[in-house]
Coordinates of C-alpha atoms in Angstrom, one line a residue:
M29 CA 25.6 35.9 -78.2
Q30 CA 24.7 38.9 -81.0
S31 CA 25.7 41.5 -78.9
F32 CA 29.2 39.9 -78.4
M33 CA 30.1 39.7 -82.5
P34 CA 30.7 43.1 -83.9
W35 CA 33.9 43.2 -81.2
L36 CA 35.3 39.9 -82.2
R37 CA 34.3 41.2 -85.9
R38 CA 36.8 44.5 -84.9
L39 CA 39.2 42.5 -83.3
A40 CA 39.9 39.9 -85.4
W41 CA 40.3 42.7 -87.7
L42 CA 42.7 44.8 -85.8
L43 CA 44.5 41.1 -85.5
V44 CA 44.5 40.8 -89.4
A45 CA 45.9 45.3 -89.3
L46 CA 48.3 44.2 -86.9
L47 CA 49.3 41.0 -88.8
M48 CA 49.8 43.0 -91.7
L49 CA 51.7 45.7 -90.3
L50 CA 54.3 43.1 -89.0
L51 CA 54.6 41.3 -91.9
L52 CA 54.7 44.8 -94.3
A53 CA 57.4 45.8 -91.6
W54 CA 59.3 42.5 -91.8
W55 CA 59.5 42.6 -95.4
G56 CA 59.3 46.6 -95.8
V57 CA 62.1 47.8 -93.9
P58 CA 65.1 45.3 -95.2
T59 CA 63.9 46.8 -98.8
L60 CA 63.9 50.2 -97.4
V61 CA 67.3 50.2 -96.0
K62 CA 68.6 47.6 -98.8
S63 CA 67.5 50.2 -101.7
Q64 CA 68.1 53.8 -99.7
L65 CA 71.5 52.7 -97.1
P66 CA 73.9 52.0 -100.1
P67 CA 73.2 55.0 -102.4
R68 CA 72.9 57.9 -100.0
L69 CA 76.0 56.6 -98.5
S70 CA 78.0 56.3 -101.9
Q71 CA 76.4 60.2 -102.5
M72 CA 78.2 61.0 -98.5
L73 CA 81.3 59.2 -99.6
G74 CA 81.7 59.4 -103.2
R75 CA 82.6 56.1 -103.3
P76 CA 81.1 52.7 -103.6
V77 CA 79.0 51.1 -101.3
S78 CA 77.4 47.6 -101.1
L79 CA 74.9 45.6 -98.5
G80 CA 73.9 42.1 -98.6
D81 CA 71.0 40.5 -96.8
V82 CA 68.7 42.8 -94.8
H83 CA 67.0 41.0 -91.9
F84 CA 64.4 43.3 -89.4
H85 CA 62.7 41.2 -86.2
P86 CA 59.4 43.5 -86.0
L87 CA 58.3 41.0 -82.6
Q88 CA 61.9 41.6 -81.3
L89 CA 62.8 45.2 -82.6
R90 CA 65.7 43.6 -84.0
L91 CA 67.4 45.0 -87.7
Q92 CA 70.4 43.0 -89.1
L93 CA 72.9 44.1 -92.1
N94 CA 75.2 41.4 -93.5
D95 CA 78.6 42.0 -95.6
L96 CA 78.6 46.3 -95.8
A97 CA 81.7 47.0 -98.0
I98 CA 82.9 50.6 -99.1
G99 CA 85.4 49.9 -101.9
A100 CA 88.8 52.1 -102.0
A101 CA 89.6 55.2 -104.4
A102 CA 89.4 54.4 -108.2
G103 CA 93.0 53.2 -108.9
T104 CA 94.4 52.3 -105.5
Q105 CA 94.3 49.4 -103.5
P106 CA 91.8 46.0 -104.8
E107 CA 90.6 45.8 -101.0
P108 CA 87.7 47.9 -99.8
L109 CA 88.1 50.9 -97.3
L110 CA 85.6 48.9 -94.8
K111 CA 84.1 45.7 -94.0
V112 CA 81.5 44.8 -91.6
A113 CA 80.4 41.4 -91.6
Q114 CA 77.8 41.7 -89.3
V115 CA 75.3 44.9 -87.6
L116 CA 73.0 43.8 -85.0
V117 CA 70.5 46.4 -83.5
N118 CA 67.8 46.0 -81.3
V119 CA 65.6 48.8 -80.3
D120 CA 64.1 49.2 -77.1
A121 CA 59.7 49.8 -76.8
S122 CA 60.6 52.6 -74.6
S123 CA 62.1 55.0 -77.5
L124 CA 58.2 55.9 -77.4
R125 CA 57.5 56.5 -74.3
H126 CA 60.6 58.6 -73.7
W127 CA 60.4 60.2 -77.0
A128 CA 64.2 59.6 -77.4
L129 CA 66.5 56.9 -79.0
V130 CA 66.8 53.6 -76.2
I131 CA 69.2 51.4 -77.9
E132 CA 68.6 47.9 -76.4
S133 CA 72.2 46.5 -77.6
M134 CA 74.2 46.9 -80.9
T135 CA 77.2 44.8 -81.8
I136 CA 78.9 45.4 -84.7
D137 CA 81.5 41.8 -85.6
G138 CA 83.7 41.0 -87.8
L139 CA 84.7 44.8 -88.7
N140 CA 87.9 45.5 -91.3
L141 CA 89.2 48.9 -92.2
R142 CA 92.4 49.8 -94.6
L143 CA 93.9 52.7 -94.6
A144 CA 97.0 54.2 -96.4
R145 CA 99.2 57.0 -95.8
T146 CA 100.8 57.9 -99.1
G147 CA 102.8 61.0 -98.4
D148 CA 103.1 63.3 -95.9
G149 CA 100.1 64.4 -94.5
R150 CA 98.1 62.5 -97.4
Y151 CA 96.3 59.3 -96.7
D152 CA 93.9 57.6 -99.3
I153 CA 90.7 58.9 -97.5
D154 CA 91.4 62.5 -98.4
D155 CA 88.7 62.7 -100.6
I156 CA 85.9 61.3 -98.8
L157 CA 87.1 63.9 -95.7
A158 CA 87.1 66.9 -98.4
R159 CA 83.4 66.0 -99.7
L160 CA 82.7 65.5 -95.6
A161 CA 84.0 68.7 -94.4
A162 CA 82.3 70.7 -97.8
A163 CA 79.1 69.4 -96.9
P164 CA 76.7 72.0 -94.7
A165 CA 76.9 71.8 -91.2
P166 CA 73.6 71.1 -89.8
K167 CA 71.7 73.9 -87.3
D168 CA 72.6 73.7 -83.4
P169 CA 69.7 71.6 -81.9
S170 CA 67.9 73.9 -79.0
E171 CA 68.9 71.5 -76.7
P172 CA 71.3 68.1 -76.3
T173 CA 69.6 64.9 -77.8
R174 CA 68.2 62.4 -75.5
F175 CA 69.6 58.9 -75.8
A176 CA 70.4 55.6 -73.3
L177 CA 72.8 53.2 -75.4
H178 CA 73.2 49.6 -73.5
N179 CA 75.4 47.0 -74.3
L180 CA 77.3 48.1 -76.9
A181 CA 80.2 46.0 -78.6
L182 CA 82.6 46.0 -81.2
R183 CA 84.0 42.4 -81.6
D184 CA 86.8 41.3 -83.4
A185 CA 87.3 44.0 -85.4
H186 CA 91.1 44.4 -87.7
L187 CA 92.3 47.5 -88.8
R188 CA 95.5 48.4 -90.8
L189 CA 97.5 51.4 -91.7
D190 CA 100.1 51.3 -94.6
D191 CA 102.5 53.8 -93.7
Q192 CA 104.2 54.2 -97.3
P193 CA 106.5 56.5 -96.9
A194 CA 108.0 54.9 -93.7
G195 CA 107.4 51.6 -95.1
V196 CA 105.9 50.5 -92.1
V197 CA 102.7 48.6 -91.9
H198 CA 100.4 48.9 -88.4
A199 CA 97.7 46.1 -87.9
V200 CA 95.5 46.3 -85.2
E201 CA 94.3 42.9 -84.3
A202 CA 91.3 40.8 -82.2
L203 CA 90.0 45.0 -81.3
T204 CA 87.3 44.8 -78.8
I205 CA 85.3 47.8 -77.4
T206 CA 82.6 47.1 -75.1
L207 CA 80.0 50.0 -73.6
P208 CA 77.4 48.4 -71.5
F209 CA 75.6 51.8 -71.0
L210 CA 76.3 55.3 -71.9
S211 CA 72.7 57.3 -71.6
N212 CA 72.0 60.7 -70.4
L213 CA 68.2 60.4 -69.5
P214 CA 67.2 61.4 -66.4
S215 CA 66.1 57.6 -65.5
H216 CA 69.8 56.6 -66.2
V217 CA 71.7 59.2 -65.0
E218 CA 72.6 56.9 -61.6
V219 CA 73.5 53.6 -64.1
H220 CA 77.5 52.9 -64.3
T221 CA 78.9 52.8 -67.9
E222 CA 82.1 50.0 -68.4
P223 CA 83.8 50.3 -71.4
R224 CA 86.6 47.7 -72.2
L225 CA 89.2 48.2 -74.8
A226 CA 90.9 45.6 -75.9
F227 CA 93.7 44.6 -78.9
T228 CA 96.7 43.1 -80.6
L229 CA 98.9 45.6 -82.0
H230 CA 102.6 44.2 -83.1
G231 CA 102.3 41.1 -81.4
T232 CA 101.3 42.9 -78.3
R233 CA 98.2 42.2 -76.2
F234 CA 96.6 45.3 -74.9
D235 CA 93.7 45.8 -72.3
S236 CA 92.0 48.3 -70.8
G237 CA 88.7 48.5 -68.5
S238 CA 87.0 51.6 -67.3
Q239 CA 84.1 52.7 -65.5
A240 CA 82.5 55.9 -65.2
L241 CA 79.0 58.4 -64.2
P242 CA 79.1 61.0 -66.7
F243 CA 76.2 62.2 -65.7
A244 CA 75.5 62.0 -62.1
Q245 CA 76.1 65.5 -60.5
T246 CA 79.8 64.8 -59.3
R247 CA 81.6 63.0 -62.5
S248 CA 84.0 60.5 -61.3
A249 CA 85.6 58.1 -64.1
R250 CA 88.5 55.2 -63.5
L251 CA 90.8 53.9 -66.5
T252 CA 92.9 51.4 -66.5
L253 CA 95.8 50.5 -69.0
A254 CA 96.9 47.3 -68.9
F255 CA 99.7 45.4 -71.9
Q256 CA 103.0 43.9 -71.4
D257 CA 106.5 43.7 -73.8
F258 CA 105.1 46.5 -76.3
K259 CA 108.2 46.4 -79.1
L260 CA 109.1 49.9 -80.0
Q261 CA 110.6 49.0 -83.4
P262 CA 108.2 50.1 -85.3
L263 CA 107.3 53.2 -84.2
L264 CA 111.4 54.2 -84.8
P265 CA 110.0 55.6 -87.9
Y266 CA 108.5 58.5 -86.6
L267 CA 111.5 60.0 -83.7
P268 CA 112.6 62.7 -84.5
A269 CA 115.6 63.2 -86.7
S270 CA 117.1 66.0 -84.8
L271 CA 116.5 64.1 -80.9
P272 CA 120.8 63.6 -79.6
V273 CA 120.3 60.5 -79.5
K274 CA 118.7 57.4 -81.7
L275 CA 116.7 54.8 -80.3
L276 CA 117.3 51.5 -82.0
G277 CA 115.0 49.4 -79.6
G278 CA 112.8 48.2 -77.0
Q279 CA 110.0 47.0 -75.0
L280 CA 107.3 48.9 -73.0
S281 CA 104.8 47.5 -70.4
S282 CA 101.9 49.3 -68.7
D283 CA 99.5 48.5 -65.5
L284 CA 98.1 51.9 -65.4
S285 CA 94.7 53.5 -63.7
L286 CA 93.3 57.0 -64.4
N287 CA 91.0 58.4 -61.3
F288 CA 89.2 61.7 -62.6
S289 CA 86.5 63.0 -59.9
A290 CA 84.5 66.6 -60.8
P291 CA 82.7 67.8 -58.1
P292 CA 79.9 70.4 -58.8
Q293 CA 81.9 72.5 -56.3
G294 CA 85.8 72.5 -56.1
L295 CA 88.2 71.6 -58.2
P296 CA 88.3 68.8 -60.8
T297 CA 91.0 65.8 -59.6
A298 CA 93.3 63.3 -61.7
V299 CA 95.0 60.6 -60.2
L300 CA 97.6 58.2 -62.0
Q301 CA 98.5 55.1 -60.3
G302 CA 100.2 51.8 -61.8
K303 CA 103.1 50.5 -63.2
L304 CA 105.7 51.0 -66.4
A305 CA 108.6 49.4 -67.5
L306 CA 111.1 49.6 -70.4
R307 CA 112.8 46.6 -71.1
Q308 CA 116.0 45.4 -73.5
V309 CA 116.5 49.5 -74.5
A310 CA 119.1 50.7 -76.7
L311 CA 120.4 53.8 -77.5
A312 CA 123.6 54.9 -79.7
D313 CA 124.8 58.0 -80.6
P314 CA 124.6 60.4 -83.3
T315 CA 127.2 58.0 -85.9
G316 CA 125.0 55.3 -84.6
A317 CA 128.0 54.0 -82.2
P318 CA 126.2 52.1 -78.8
L319 CA 125.5 54.9 -76.7
L320 CA 123.2 53.2 -73.4
N321 CA 121.3 50.0 -73.3
W322 CA 119.5 48.4 -70.5
Q323 CA 117.9 45.1 -69.5
D324 CA 114.9 46.7 -67.2
L325 CA 114.1 50.6 -66.5
G326 CA 110.6 50.1 -64.1
I327 CA 109.2 52.4 -61.8
E328 CA 106.0 52.6 -59.8
L329 CA 103.2 55.5 -59.9
L330 CA 102.0 56.3 -56.5
D331 CA 100.0 59.6 -56.4
V332 CA 100.3 61.6 -60.0
Q333 CA 98.1 64.4 -60.1
P334 CA 99.1 66.3 -62.8
L335 CA 96.1 69.3 -62.0
K336 CA 97.7 69.8 -58.8
R337 CA 101.4 69.7 -60.0
Q338 CA 102.1 66.9 -57.8
V339 CA 104.0 63.8 -59.3
G340 CA 104.6 61.5 -56.4
L341 CA 106.3 58.1 -57.8
G342 CA 107.7 54.8 -56.5
Q343 CA 110.9 53.4 -56.1
L344 CA 113.0 53.1 -59.3
R345 CA 114.5 50.5 -60.4
I346 CA 117.1 49.8 -63.3
A347 CA 118.7 46.5 -64.0
G348 CA 121.2 44.8 -66.1
A349 CA 122.3 48.9 -68.0
R350 CA 125.0 49.7 -70.0
L351 CA 126.8 52.7 -70.8
Q352 CA 129.5 53.1 -73.3
L353 CA 132.0 56.0 -73.3
N354 CA 134.8 56.5 -75.9
R355 CA 137.7 59.7 -76.7
N356 CA 138.0 59.5 -80.0
R357 CA 141.9 60.9 -81.9
Q358 CA 140.6 64.1 -81.7
G359 CA 140.3 64.2 -78.0
Q360 CA 136.0 64.4 -78.1
I361 CA 134.0 62.7 -76.0
N362 CA 131.3 60.9 -77.2
L363 CA 129.0 61.6 -73.9
L364 CA 129.7 65.4 -74.1
R365 CA 129.3 65.6 -78.0
V366 CA 125.8 63.9 -76.8
A367 CA 125.3 66.6 -74.2
T368 CA 126.3 69.9 -76.5
A369 CA 123.7 68.3 -79.2
A370 CA 120.9 68.3 -76.2
S371 CA 121.9 71.5 -74.9
A372 CA 121.3 73.7 -77.9
P373 CA 120.0 76.9 -77.5
A374 CA 116.3 77.7 -77.6
K375 CA 114.8 80.8 -78.6
P376 CA 113.9 82.3 -76.3
A377 CA 109.8 82.9 -75.1
A378 CA 108.0 85.8 -75.6
P379 CA 107.2 87.3 -72.3
A380 CA 104.0 86.1 -70.6
S381 CA 101.2 88.3 -70.4
G382 CA 101.0 87.5 -66.5
L383 CA 104.0 87.7 -65.6
T384 CA 103.7 90.3 -62.9
S385 CA 101.3 88.0 -61.3
A386 CA 103.7 85.3 -61.2
A387 CA 106.3 87.3 -60.1
A388 CA 103.9 88.3 -57.0
S389 CA 103.9 84.1 -56.2
P390 CA 106.9 82.3 -57.3
T391 CA 105.3 79.2 -55.5
A392 CA 102.1 79.1 -57.6
N393 CA 103.1 77.3 -60.4
I394 CA 105.7 74.9 -58.2
W395 CA 106.1 70.7 -58.9
R396 CA 106.1 69.0 -55.7
L397 CA 107.9 65.3 -56.8
S398 CA 108.9 62.5 -54.3
L399 CA 110.8 59.6 -54.8
A400 CA 111.0 56.6 -52.9
G401 CA 114.1 55.6 -53.7
V402 CA 116.4 54.2 -57.0
D403 CA 117.7 50.6 -57.0
L404 CA 120.2 50.5 -59.7
Q405 CA 121.7 46.4 -59.8
D406 CA 124.2 45.2 -62.1
A407 CA 125.4 48.7 -64.1
Q408 CA 128.7 48.6 -65.9
V409 CA 130.5 51.7 -67.8
H410 CA 133.1 51.4 -70.1
W411 CA 135.7 53.5 -71.4
H412 CA 138.0 53.3 -73.9
D413 CA 140.6 55.8 -75.3
D414 CA 141.4 56.3 -78.5
H415 CA 143.2 59.8 -78.2
L416 CA 146.0 58.1 -76.1
R417 CA 149.3 56.5 -78.2
A418 CA 148.6 53.2 -77.3
G419 CA 144.8 53.8 -76.2
A420 CA 143.7 52.4 -73.1
T421 CA 140.3 50.3 -72.1
F422 CA 139.2 50.8 -68.2
N423 CA 135.4 49.6 -67.1
A424 CA 133.4 49.7 -63.6
T425 CA 131.4 46.7 -63.6
Q426 CA 129.3 45.7 -61.1
I427 CA 128.1 48.7 -60.2
G428 CA 125.2 48.9 -57.7
M429 CA 123.9 52.2 -56.3
K430 CA 120.8 53.2 -53.5
V431 CA 119.4 56.3 -52.9
G432 CA 117.0 57.0 -50.7
A433 CA 113.8 59.2 -50.8
A434 CA 113.8 62.0 -52.3
T435 CA 111.6 65.6 -52.9
W436 CA 111.9 68.6 -54.5
P437 CA 112.3 70.8 -53.3
M438 CA 114.3 69.3 -51.5
L439 CA 113.4 68.9 -47.5
A440 CA 115.9 66.3 -46.2
P441 CA 119.5 65.1 -47.3
V442 CA 119.3 62.3 -49.9
T443 CA 121.3 59.1 -48.4
V444 CA 123.6 57.4 -51.6
S445 CA 125.5 54.4 -51.1
A446 CA 127.3 52.9 -54.5
Q447 CA 130.0 50.0 -54.7
T448 CA 131.8 49.2 -58.2
R449 CA 134.6 46.2 -59.7
L450 CA 137.3 48.6 -61.5
T451 CA 139.1 46.0 -64.2
T452 CA 140.7 46.9 -67.4
G453 CA 140.9 45.1 -70.9
A454 CA 138.0 44.0 -73.3
G455 CA 134.7 43.2 -72.2
E456 CA 134.6 43.1 -68.0
G457 CA 138.3 42.6 -68.1
R458 CA 140.9 42.1 -64.9
E459 CA 140.2 43.4 -61.4
I460 CA 142.7 46.4 -60.7
G461 CA 140.4 47.2 -57.7
Q462 CA 137.4 47.8 -55.8
F463 CA 135.8 51.5 -54.7
K464 CA 132.5 52.2 -52.3
M465 CA 130.7 55.4 -51.7
D466 CA 128.1 56.3 -49.7
G467 CA 126.7 59.8 -47.3
Q468 CA 124.2 62.3 -47.4
V469 CA 123.3 64.9 -50.4
S470 CA 121.2 67.9 -50.9
E471 CA 120.7 70.7 -52.6
R472 CA 123.1 73.4 -49.8
Q473 CA 125.6 70.4 -48.7
A474 CA 126.7 66.8 -49.6
Q475 CA 129.2 64.3 -46.9
L476 CA 130.6 61.5 -48.8
A477 CA 132.7 58.5 -47.6
L478 CA 134.9 57.3 -50.2
Q479 CA 137.2 54.0 -50.3
L480 CA 139.1 53.1 -52.8
T481 CA 141.0 49.2 -52.2
G482 CA 143.3 47.1 -54.1
L483 CA 144.0 49.9 -57.0
E484 CA 146.7 48.9 -59.5
L485 CA 148.9 51.7 -60.0
A486 CA 150.5 49.7 -63.3
A487 CA 147.4 49.3 -65.1
L488 CA 147.3 53.8 -65.5
S489 CA 150.8 53.5 -67.0
P490 CA 149.1 54.6 -70.1
Y491 CA 147.9 58.2 -68.8
M492 CA 150.8 58.3 -66.6
Q493 CA 153.2 58.3 -69.2
Q494 CA 152.1 61.1 -70.6
A495 CA 153.8 62.8 -67.7
L496 CA 156.3 59.8 -66.6
Q497 CA 158.5 58.1 -68.4
P498 CA 159.2 55.0 -66.2
R499 CA 156.9 52.7 -64.9
L500 CA 155.0 52.9 -61.7
S501 CA 153.8 49.9 -60.1
G502 CA 152.4 49.0 -56.7
R503 CA 148.8 48.5 -54.6
L504 CA 146.6 51.8 -53.6
Q505 CA 144.0 51.7 -50.7
T506 CA 142.6 54.7 -49.5
K507 CA 139.7 56.1 -47.0
A508 CA 138.3 59.7 -47.5
R509 CA 135.5 61.6 -46.8
L510 CA 134.2 64.6 -49.5
T511 CA 132.6 67.5 -48.0
W512 CA 130.7 70.4 -50.0
A513 CA 128.9 73.2 -48.8
D514 CA 127.2 76.2 -51.0
Q515 CA 127.4 78.6 -48.5
P516 CA 129.7 79.9 -47.4
A517 CA 131.3 78.0 -50.4
S518 CA 133.5 74.9 -49.7
L519 CA 134.9 72.1 -50.7
S520 CA 137.8 70.0 -49.7
V521 CA 138.9 66.4 -49.3
L522 CA 140.2 64.5 -45.9
V523 CA 142.6 61.9 -46.4
E524 CA 141.9 59.6 -43.4
D525 CA 144.6 56.9 -45.1
A526 CA 146.3 56.5 -48.3
T527 CA 148.7 54.0 -48.2
V528 CA 150.5 52.4 -51.1
Q529 CA 152.7 48.8 -50.5
D530 CA 154.7 47.7 -53.0
L531 CA 156.1 51.2 -54.5
Q532 CA 158.5 50.6 -57.5
L533 CA 159.7 53.0 -60.2
R534 CA 161.4 50.0 -63.2
D535 CA 162.9 51.7 -65.9
G536 CA 161.0 50.7 -69.1
L537 CA 157.8 48.6 -69.8
A538 CA 159.2 45.5 -69.5
R539 CA 158.5 43.5 -66.7
N540 CA 162.3 42.6 -65.8
A541 CA 163.2 46.3 -66.7
A542 CA 165.6 47.7 -63.8
V543 CA 164.0 48.8 -60.4
L544 CA 165.3 53.1 -60.1
A545 CA 163.6 52.9 -56.9
S546 CA 161.0 51.9 -54.5
M547 CA 159.5 51.6 -51.0
Q548 CA 157.8 48.3 -49.2
R549 CA 155.4 51.4 -48.1
L550 CA 154.0 54.6 -48.3
Q551 CA 151.4 55.9 -46.2
L552 CA 149.6 59.3 -46.0
A553 CA 147.1 60.6 -42.8
D554 CA 144.5 63.3 -41.8
T555 CA 145.8 65.3 -45.1
R556 CA 143.3 67.2 -45.8
L557 CA 143.0 69.1 -49.6
D558 CA 140.9 72.3 -49.6
L559 CA 140.3 72.8 -53.2
N560 CA 139.0 76.1 -52.8
A561 CA 141.8 77.6 -51.2
Q562 CA 144.4 75.1 -53.4
R563 CA 145.8 74.1 -50.0
V564 CA 147.0 70.7 -48.6
D565 CA 148.0 69.8 -45.1
V566 CA 149.2 67.0 -44.4
A567 CA 149.5 65.4 -41.0
Q568 CA 151.9 62.1 -41.1
L569 CA 153.8 60.6 -43.9
R570 CA 155.1 57.1 -42.6
I571 CA 157.7 55.6 -45.0
S572 CA 158.6 52.0 -44.9
Q573 CA 162.0 50.8 -46.4
P574 CA 163.1 53.2 -49.3
L575 CA 165.6 51.9 -51.5
L576 CA 167.2 54.1 -54.3
H577 CA 169.1 52.8 -57.4
L578 CA 171.5 55.2 -58.9
A579 CA 173.6 54.8 -61.9
R580 CA 175.9 56.3 -64.3
D581 CA 177.2 55.3 -67.7
A582 CA 180.3 55.8 -69.5
Q583 CA 178.7 59.0 -70.7
G584 CA 178.2 60.3 -67.3
Q585 CA 175.0 60.4 -67.7
L586 CA 172.7 59.4 -64.8
N587 CA 169.6 56.8 -65.1
V588 CA 167.2 59.0 -62.9

């Protein structure tokens, strides 16, 4: 029994020493952190730093920091630059075995960061950035630092940027960033990391997630980005003033995923897929007058690979578009003024050093585009002409257009079909006719079938009066085929049928004005217009019940 007494005493002393070590760590680590961290941070940043309670649990290797704060610059906002409610770090005991930092978990709760942009390129943290830039750079290590970080989380963070020159405050609320695992230790190469980013910006919730193998032999990653109806108004002050149009507002939605892969042998690939939508967008011309707006524009990204210069898109859908066209008293059309500003000549670029090789391989840098189709619904075009003495307002309403699958470079003709109501007057106005079109178009040729139904000729009187004083009335119906070819150059229109019913020519604009001439029906059939040769071939001309009223007044002048 006495032989065991020395071992028991040694064990007791070992337990006492271990207990004292734990008590020393429980008391000493918080004291050391609280006495050293604030002054060292303050010296490095040049700002006052404060720290609340510090707790350390030696058995769990858990360190907890409460109420960390970095003050604002002297003479600025009373609120601190940075506040953190709690930082909780769990260190894994395997750090000793790997001789590297192994974090079991780290959580940052209640981070609150306040920044201000005070001028062009100036921020209220410029003094901190200057101090950090002036610090001596550390020596480059001979090999990368080994680490293993588990369960990293930033929860309920708030970021506030006061852009004083723009008069806009940007606030990021409920920011969450999680990174379950990230390591370059060999034992953790095949473990997935699944980071997530979620926050609320200007009332819109953003949420993203990803999955990655950054340290495996074949590096791969998947990143998603989803948000709904993000309002663009807070970003308008940052748009260049030189843009040919002004963005007045809109909402952006995204549901995208990016798949990246970088094998050790072969080229890296990046594939972007998902959906994008722009809603409630309004554009104005440089004078601030309305130009274009739409209710909904959506596109699906099927296979977008920038590294391969390949863009595969689904159907482009546009609903509720409104285009405002006008001609002012000086004869200037607003859309042409915008196009002229957009096509202002740019400075010629310097010739590239690889010009010879590029010329030798003209298709090497060609982007390839495929589009499943275009679906335009319920669009309108409004035309107002102030150049005329009496003014004129015409509209194309209920525009619908469908475009078939297309590729660039073009491999096959693209099918096109469209229809619209033609009206006159403010708003949707009074219907004066209908128009339809369908056919095929390619970069070398086009064939289109055109149909005009019930066009009211009297509604065109504001333009006819420029060359014809009597008022023309009647209803026009036309069926025609337009044909265009690049080689050999040709442009022709075959009018299969053009019929005017109840054609009348009246002496004045009044409804009871005297009829100068009339026809019950005027018809052209199989008439070809060769626009290149400036030639017209009329196969058939039919006139039904023509009537001409001639009168001579006391002075001997005829009424025509």
